[in-house]
JSON list of C-alpha atoms and ligand atoms in Angstrom, two decimals:
[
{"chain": "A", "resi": 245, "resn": "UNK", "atom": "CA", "xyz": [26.48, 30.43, -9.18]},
{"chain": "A", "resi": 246, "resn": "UNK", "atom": "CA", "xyz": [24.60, 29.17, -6.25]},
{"chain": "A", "resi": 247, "resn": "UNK", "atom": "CA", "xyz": [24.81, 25.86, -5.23]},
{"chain": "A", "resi": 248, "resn": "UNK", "atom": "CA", "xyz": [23.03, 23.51, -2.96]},
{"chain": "A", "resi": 249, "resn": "UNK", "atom": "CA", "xyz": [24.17, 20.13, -1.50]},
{"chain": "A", "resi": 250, "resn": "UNK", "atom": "CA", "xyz": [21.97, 17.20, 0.27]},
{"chain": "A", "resi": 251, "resn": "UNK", "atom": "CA", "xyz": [22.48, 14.33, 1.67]},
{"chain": "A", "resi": 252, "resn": "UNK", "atom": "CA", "xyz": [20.21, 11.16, 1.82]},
{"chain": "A", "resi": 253, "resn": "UNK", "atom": "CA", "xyz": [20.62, 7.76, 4.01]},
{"chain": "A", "resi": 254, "resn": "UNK", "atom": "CA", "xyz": [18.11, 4.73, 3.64]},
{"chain": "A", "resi": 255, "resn": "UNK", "atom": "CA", "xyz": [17.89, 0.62, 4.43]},
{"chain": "A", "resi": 256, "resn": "UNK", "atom": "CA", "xyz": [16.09, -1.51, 4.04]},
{"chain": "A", "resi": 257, "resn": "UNK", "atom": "CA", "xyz": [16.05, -5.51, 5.07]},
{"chain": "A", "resi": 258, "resn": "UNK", "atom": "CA", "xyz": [15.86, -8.26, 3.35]},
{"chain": "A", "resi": 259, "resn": "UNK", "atom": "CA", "xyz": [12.57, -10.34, 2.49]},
{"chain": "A", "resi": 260, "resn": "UNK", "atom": "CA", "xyz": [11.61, -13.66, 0.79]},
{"chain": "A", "resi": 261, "resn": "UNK", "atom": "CA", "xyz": [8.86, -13.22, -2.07]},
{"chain": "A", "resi": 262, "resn": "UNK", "atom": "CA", "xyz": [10.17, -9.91, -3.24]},
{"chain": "A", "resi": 263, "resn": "UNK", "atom": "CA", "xyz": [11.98, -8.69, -6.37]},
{"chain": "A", "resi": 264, "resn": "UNK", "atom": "CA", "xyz": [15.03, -6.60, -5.49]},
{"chain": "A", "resi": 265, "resn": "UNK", "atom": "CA", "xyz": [15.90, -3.65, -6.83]},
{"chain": "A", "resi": 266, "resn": "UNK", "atom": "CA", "xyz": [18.32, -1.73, -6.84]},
{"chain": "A", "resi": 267, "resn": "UNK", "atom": "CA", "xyz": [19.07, 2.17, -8.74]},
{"chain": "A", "resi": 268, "resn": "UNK", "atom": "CA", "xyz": [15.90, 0.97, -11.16]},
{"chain": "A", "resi": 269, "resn": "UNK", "atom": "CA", "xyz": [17.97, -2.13, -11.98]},
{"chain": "A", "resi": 270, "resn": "UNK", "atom": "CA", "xyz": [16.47, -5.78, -11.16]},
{"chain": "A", "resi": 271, "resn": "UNK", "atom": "CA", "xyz": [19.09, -7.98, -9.96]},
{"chain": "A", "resi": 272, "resn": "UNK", "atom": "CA", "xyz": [18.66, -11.75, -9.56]},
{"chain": "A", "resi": 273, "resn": "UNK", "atom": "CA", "xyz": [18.83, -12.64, -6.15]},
{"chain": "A", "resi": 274, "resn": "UNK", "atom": "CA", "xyz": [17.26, -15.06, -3.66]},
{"chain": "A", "resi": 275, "resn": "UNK", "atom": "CA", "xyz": [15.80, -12.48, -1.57]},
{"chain": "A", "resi": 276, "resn": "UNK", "atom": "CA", "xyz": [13.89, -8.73, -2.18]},
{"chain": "A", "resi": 277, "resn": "UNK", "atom": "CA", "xyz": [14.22, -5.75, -0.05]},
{"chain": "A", "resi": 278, "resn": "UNK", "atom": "CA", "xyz": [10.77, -5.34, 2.25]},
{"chain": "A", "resi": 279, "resn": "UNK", "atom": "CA", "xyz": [9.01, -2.07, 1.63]},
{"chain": "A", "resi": 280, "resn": "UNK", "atom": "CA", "xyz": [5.71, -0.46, 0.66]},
{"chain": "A", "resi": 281, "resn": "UNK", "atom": "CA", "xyz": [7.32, 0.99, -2.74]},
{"chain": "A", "resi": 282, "resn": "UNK", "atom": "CA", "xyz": [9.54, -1.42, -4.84]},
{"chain": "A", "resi": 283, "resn": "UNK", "atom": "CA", "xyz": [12.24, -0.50, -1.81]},
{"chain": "A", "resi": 284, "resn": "UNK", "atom": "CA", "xyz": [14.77, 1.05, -4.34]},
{"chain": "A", "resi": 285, "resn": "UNK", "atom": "CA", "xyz": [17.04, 1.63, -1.24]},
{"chain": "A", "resi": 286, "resn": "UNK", "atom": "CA", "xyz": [19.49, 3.47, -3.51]},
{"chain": "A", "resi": 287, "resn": "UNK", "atom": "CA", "xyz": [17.00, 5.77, -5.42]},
{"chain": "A", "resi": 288, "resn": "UNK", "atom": "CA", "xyz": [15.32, 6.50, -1.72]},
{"chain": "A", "resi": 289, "resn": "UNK", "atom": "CA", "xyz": [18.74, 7.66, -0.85]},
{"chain": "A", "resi": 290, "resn": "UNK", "atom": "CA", "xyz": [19.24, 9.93, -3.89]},
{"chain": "A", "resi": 291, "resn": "UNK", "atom": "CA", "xyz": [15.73, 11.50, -3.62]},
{"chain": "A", "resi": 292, "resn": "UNK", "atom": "CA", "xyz": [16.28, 12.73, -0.11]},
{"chain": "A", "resi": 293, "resn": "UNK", "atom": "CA", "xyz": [19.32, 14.02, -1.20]},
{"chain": "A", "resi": 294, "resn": "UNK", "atom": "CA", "xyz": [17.64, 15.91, -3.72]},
{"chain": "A", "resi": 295, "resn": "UNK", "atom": "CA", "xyz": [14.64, 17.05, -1.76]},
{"chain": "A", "resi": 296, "resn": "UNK", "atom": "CA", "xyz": [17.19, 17.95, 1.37]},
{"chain": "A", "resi": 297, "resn": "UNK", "atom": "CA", "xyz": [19.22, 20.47, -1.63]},
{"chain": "A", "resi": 298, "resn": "UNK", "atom": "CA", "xyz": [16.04, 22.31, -1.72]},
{"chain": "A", "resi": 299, "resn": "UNK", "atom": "CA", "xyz": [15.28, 22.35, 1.55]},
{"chain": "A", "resi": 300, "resn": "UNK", "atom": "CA", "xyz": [12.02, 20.13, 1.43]},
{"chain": "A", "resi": 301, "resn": "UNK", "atom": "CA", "xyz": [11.17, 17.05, 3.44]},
{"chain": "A", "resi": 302, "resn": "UNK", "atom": "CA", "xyz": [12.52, 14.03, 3.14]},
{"chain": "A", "resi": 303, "resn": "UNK", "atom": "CA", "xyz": [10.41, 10.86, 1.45]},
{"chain": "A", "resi": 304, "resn": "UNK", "atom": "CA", "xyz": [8.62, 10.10, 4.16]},
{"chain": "A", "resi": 305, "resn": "UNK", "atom": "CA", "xyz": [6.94, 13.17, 4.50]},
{"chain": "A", "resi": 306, "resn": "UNK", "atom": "CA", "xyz": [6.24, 13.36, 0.70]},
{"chain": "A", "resi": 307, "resn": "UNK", "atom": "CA", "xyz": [5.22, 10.26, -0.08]},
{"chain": "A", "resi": 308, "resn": "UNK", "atom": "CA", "xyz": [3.74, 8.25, 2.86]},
{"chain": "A", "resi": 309, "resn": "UNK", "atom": "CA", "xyz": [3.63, 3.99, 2.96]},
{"chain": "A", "resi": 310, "resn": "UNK", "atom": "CA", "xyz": [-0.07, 4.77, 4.31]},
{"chain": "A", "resi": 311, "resn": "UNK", "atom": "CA", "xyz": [-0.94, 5.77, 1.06]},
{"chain": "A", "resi": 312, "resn": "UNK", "atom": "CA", "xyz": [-1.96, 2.88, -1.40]},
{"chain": "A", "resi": 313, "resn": "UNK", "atom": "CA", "xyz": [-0.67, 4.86, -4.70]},
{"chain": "A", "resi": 314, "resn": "UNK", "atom": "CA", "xyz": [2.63, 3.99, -3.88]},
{"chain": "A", "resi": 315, "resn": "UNK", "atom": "CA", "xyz": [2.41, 0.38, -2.91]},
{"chain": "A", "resi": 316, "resn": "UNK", "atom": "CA", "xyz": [4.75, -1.40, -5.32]},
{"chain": "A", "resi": 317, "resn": "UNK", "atom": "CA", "xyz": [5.21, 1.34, -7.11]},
{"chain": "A", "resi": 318, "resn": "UNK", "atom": "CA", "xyz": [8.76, 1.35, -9.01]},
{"chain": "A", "resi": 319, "resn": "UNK", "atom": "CA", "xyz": [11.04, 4.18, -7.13]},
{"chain": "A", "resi": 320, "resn": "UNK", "atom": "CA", "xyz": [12.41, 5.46, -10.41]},
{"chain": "A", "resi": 321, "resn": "UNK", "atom": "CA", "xyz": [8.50, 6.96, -10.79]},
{"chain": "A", "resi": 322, "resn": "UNK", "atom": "CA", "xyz": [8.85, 8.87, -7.44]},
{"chain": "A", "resi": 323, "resn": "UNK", "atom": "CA", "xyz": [12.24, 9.91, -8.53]},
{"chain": "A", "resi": 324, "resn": "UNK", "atom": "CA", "xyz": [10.41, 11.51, -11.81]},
{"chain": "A", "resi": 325, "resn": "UNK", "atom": "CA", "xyz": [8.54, 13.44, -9.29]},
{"chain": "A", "resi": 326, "resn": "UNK", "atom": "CA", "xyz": [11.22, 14.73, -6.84]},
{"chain": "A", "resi": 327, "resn": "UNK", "atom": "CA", "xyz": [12.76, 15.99, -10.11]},
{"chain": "A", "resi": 328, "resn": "UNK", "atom": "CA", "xyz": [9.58, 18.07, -10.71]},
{"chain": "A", "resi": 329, "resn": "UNK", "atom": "CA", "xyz": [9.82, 19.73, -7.44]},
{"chain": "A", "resi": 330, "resn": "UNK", "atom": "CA", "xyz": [13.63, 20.20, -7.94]},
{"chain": "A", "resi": 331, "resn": "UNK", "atom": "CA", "xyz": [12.37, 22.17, -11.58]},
{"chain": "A", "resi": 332, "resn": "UNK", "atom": "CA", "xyz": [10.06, 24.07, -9.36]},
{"chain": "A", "resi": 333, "resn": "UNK", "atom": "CA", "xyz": [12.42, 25.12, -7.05]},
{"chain": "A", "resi": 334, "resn": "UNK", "atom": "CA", "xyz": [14.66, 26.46, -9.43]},
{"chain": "A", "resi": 335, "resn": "UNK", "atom": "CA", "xyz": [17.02, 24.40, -9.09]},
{"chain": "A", "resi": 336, "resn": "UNK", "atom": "CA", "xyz": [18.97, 21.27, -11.76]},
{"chain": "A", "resi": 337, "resn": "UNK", "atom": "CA", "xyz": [21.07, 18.43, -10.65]},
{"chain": "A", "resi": 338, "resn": "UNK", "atom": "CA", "xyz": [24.81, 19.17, -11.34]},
{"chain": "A", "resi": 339, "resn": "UNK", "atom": "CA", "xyz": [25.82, 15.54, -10.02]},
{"chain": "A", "resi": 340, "resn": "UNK", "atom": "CA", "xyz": [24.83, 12.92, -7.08]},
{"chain": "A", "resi": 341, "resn": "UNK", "atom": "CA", "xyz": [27.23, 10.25, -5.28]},
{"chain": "A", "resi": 342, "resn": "UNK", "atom": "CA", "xyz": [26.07, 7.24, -3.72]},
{"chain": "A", "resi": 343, "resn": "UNK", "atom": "CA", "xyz": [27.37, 4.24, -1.78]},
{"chain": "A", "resi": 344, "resn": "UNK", "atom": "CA", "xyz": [25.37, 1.12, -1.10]},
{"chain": "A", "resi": 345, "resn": "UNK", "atom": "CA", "xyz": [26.23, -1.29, 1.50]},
{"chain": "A", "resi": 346, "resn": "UNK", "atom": "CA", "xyz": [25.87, -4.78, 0.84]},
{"chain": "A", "resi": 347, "resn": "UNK", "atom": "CA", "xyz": [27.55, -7.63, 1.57]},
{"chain": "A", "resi": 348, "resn": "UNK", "atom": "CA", "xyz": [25.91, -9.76, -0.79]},
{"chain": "A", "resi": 349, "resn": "UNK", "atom": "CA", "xyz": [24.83, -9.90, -3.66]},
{"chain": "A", "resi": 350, "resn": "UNK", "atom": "CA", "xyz": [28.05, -8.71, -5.35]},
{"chain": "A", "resi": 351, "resn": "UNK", "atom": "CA", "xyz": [26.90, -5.54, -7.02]},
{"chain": "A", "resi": 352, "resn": "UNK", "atom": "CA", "xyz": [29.56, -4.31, -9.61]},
{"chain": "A", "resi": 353, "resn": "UNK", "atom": "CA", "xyz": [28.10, -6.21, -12.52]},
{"chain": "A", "resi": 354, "resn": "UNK", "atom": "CA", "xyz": [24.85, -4.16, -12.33]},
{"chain": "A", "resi": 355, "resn": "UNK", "atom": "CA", "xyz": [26.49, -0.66, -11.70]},
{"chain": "A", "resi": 356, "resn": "UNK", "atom": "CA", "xyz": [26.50, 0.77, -15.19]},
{"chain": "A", "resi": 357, "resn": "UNK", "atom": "CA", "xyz": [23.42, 0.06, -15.78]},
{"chain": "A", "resi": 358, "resn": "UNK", "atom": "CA", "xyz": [22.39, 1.55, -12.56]},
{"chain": "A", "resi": 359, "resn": "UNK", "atom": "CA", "xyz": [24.22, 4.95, -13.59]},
{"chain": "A", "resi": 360, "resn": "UNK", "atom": "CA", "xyz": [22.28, 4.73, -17.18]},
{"chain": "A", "resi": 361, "resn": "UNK", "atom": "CA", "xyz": [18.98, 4.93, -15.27]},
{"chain": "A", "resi": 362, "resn": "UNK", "atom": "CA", "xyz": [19.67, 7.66, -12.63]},
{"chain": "A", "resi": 363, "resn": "UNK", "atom": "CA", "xyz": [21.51, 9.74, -15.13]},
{"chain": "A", "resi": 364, "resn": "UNK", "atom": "CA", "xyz": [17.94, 9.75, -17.57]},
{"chain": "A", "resi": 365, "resn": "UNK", "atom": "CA", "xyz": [15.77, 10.46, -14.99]},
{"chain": "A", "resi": 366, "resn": "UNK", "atom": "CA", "xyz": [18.18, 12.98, -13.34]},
{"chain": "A", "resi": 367, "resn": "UNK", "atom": "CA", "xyz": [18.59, 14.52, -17.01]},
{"chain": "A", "resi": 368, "resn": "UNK", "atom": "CA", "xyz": [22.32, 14.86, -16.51]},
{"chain": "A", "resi": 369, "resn": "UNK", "atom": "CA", "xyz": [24.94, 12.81, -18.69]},
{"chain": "A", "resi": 370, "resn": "UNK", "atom": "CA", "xyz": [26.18, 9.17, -16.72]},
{"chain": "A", "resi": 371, "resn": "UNK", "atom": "CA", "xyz": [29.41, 10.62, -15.50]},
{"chain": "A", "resi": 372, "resn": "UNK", "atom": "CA", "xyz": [27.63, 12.89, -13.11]},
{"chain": "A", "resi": 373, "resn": "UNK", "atom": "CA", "xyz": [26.21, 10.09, -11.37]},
{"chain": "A", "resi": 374, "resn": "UNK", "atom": "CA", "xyz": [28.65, 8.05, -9.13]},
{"chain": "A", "resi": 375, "resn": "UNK", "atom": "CA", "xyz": [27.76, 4.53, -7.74]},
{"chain": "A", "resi": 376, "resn": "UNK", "atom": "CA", "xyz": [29.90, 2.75, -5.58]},
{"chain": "A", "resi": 377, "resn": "UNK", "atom": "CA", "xyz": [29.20, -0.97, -3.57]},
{"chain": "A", "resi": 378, "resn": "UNK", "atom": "CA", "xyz": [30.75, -1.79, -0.58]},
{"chain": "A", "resi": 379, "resn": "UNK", "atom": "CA", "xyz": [30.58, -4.62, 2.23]},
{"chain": "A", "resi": 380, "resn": "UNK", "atom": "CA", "xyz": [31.17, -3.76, 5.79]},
{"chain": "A", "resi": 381, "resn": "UNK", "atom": "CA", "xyz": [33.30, -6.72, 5.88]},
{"chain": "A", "resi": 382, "resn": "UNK", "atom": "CA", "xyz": [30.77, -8.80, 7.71]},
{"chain": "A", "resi": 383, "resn": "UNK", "atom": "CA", "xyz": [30.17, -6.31, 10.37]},
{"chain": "A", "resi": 384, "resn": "UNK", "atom": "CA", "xyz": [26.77, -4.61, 11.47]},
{"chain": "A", "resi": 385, "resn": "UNK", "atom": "CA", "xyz": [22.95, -5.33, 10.27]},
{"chain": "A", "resi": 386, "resn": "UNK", "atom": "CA", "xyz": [24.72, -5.20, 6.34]},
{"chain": "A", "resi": 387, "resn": "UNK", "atom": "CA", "xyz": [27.17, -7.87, 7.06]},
{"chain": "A", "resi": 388, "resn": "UNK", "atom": "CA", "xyz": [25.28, -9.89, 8.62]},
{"chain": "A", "resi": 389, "resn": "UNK", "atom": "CA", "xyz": [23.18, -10.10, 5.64]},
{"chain": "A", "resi": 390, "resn": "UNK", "atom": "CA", "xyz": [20.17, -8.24, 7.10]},
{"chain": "A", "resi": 391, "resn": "UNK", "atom": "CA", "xyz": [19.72, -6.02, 4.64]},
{"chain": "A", "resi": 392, "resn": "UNK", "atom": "CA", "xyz": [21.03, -3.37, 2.04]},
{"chain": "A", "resi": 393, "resn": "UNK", "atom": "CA", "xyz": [21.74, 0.22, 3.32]},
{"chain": "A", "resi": 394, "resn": "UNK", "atom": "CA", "xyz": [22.65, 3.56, 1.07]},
{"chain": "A", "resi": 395, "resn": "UNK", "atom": "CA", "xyz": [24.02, 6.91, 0.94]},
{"chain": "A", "resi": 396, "resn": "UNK", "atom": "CA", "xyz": [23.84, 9.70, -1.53]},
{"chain": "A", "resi": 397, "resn": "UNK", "atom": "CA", "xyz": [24.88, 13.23, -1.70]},
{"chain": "A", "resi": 398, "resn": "UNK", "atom": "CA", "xyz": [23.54, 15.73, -4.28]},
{"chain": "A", "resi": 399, "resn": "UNK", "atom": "CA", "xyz": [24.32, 19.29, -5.82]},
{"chain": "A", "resi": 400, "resn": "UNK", "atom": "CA", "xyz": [22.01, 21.44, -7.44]},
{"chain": "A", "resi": 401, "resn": "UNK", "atom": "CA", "xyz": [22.44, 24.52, -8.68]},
{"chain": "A", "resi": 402, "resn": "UNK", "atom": "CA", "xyz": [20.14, 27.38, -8.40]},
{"chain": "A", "resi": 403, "resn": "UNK", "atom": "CA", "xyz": [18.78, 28.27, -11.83]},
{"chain": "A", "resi": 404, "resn": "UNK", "atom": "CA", "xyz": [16.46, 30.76, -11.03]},
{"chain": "A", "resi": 405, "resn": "UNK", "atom": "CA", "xyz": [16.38, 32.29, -7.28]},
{"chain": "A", "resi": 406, "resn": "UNK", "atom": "CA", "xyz": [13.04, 32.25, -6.10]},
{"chain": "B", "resi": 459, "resn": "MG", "atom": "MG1", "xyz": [13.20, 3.56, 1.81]}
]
């Protein structure tokens, strides 16, 4: 069995008039994350994970904030699509890992449901997808209360070699 493993990194700061959301989940909360897409920090995260498993570009790259199809657009949609390139590669999630940083809001309540939406779009069953929160205990641009940063790691497995 071949098998493939990426890693993804995103943040994103924080902005008044915006919704935030986080791993497809809304979460009630004074301030949004800024961004051209809904600023999923978390999903970013797990999509270039994905895309770096198949060796292809990160986000960025694939879908640009100069284009106006993805203004607003919720993350969970661009996830869909990362998923069809992963297909087309060959390739099918066998699990991701995450980690957001945030010192606030407190995230656990909203982590299962989090999970419950990665795991659909990722088409593998919830305990394949791990989601953890942490603070950086007031330190850095998270604990100051800047923003929300995440990291993911993927691995696929080659299905078909191409
Ligand atoms: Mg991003």
């Amino acid at each position: 069995m071949s098998c493939r493993v990426g890693l993804g990194f995103d943040a994103h700061s924080f902005a008044e008039g915006r919704r935030l959301v986080l791993g497809g989940v809304q979460i009630p909360h004074p301030l949004g994350l800024a961004g051209h897409s809904d600023a999923d920090v978390l999903v970013h995260a797990v999509m270039d994970a994905l895309l770096g498993a198949c060796g292809e570009r990160d986000i960025g790259v694939r879908f640009p904030d100069s284009d106006p199809t993805f203004r607003d657009i919720s993350s969970l949609v661009l996830l869909e699509e990362v998923m069809g390139v992963v297909s087309e590669r060959g390739c099918r999630v066998l699990n991701v890992d995450c980690v957001l940083v945030a010192q606030e809001p407190r995230l656990s309540p909203y982590i299962e449901d989090m999970r419950k939406r990665l795991a659909f779009v990722l088409r593998v069953p919830e305990n394949r997808v791990g989601i953890k929160a942490t603070t950086t205990e007031g330190m850095g641009f998270t604990g100051r209360g800047e923003g929300i940063a995440a990291m993911a790691v993927a691995l696929v497995e080659e299905v078909n070699s191409l």
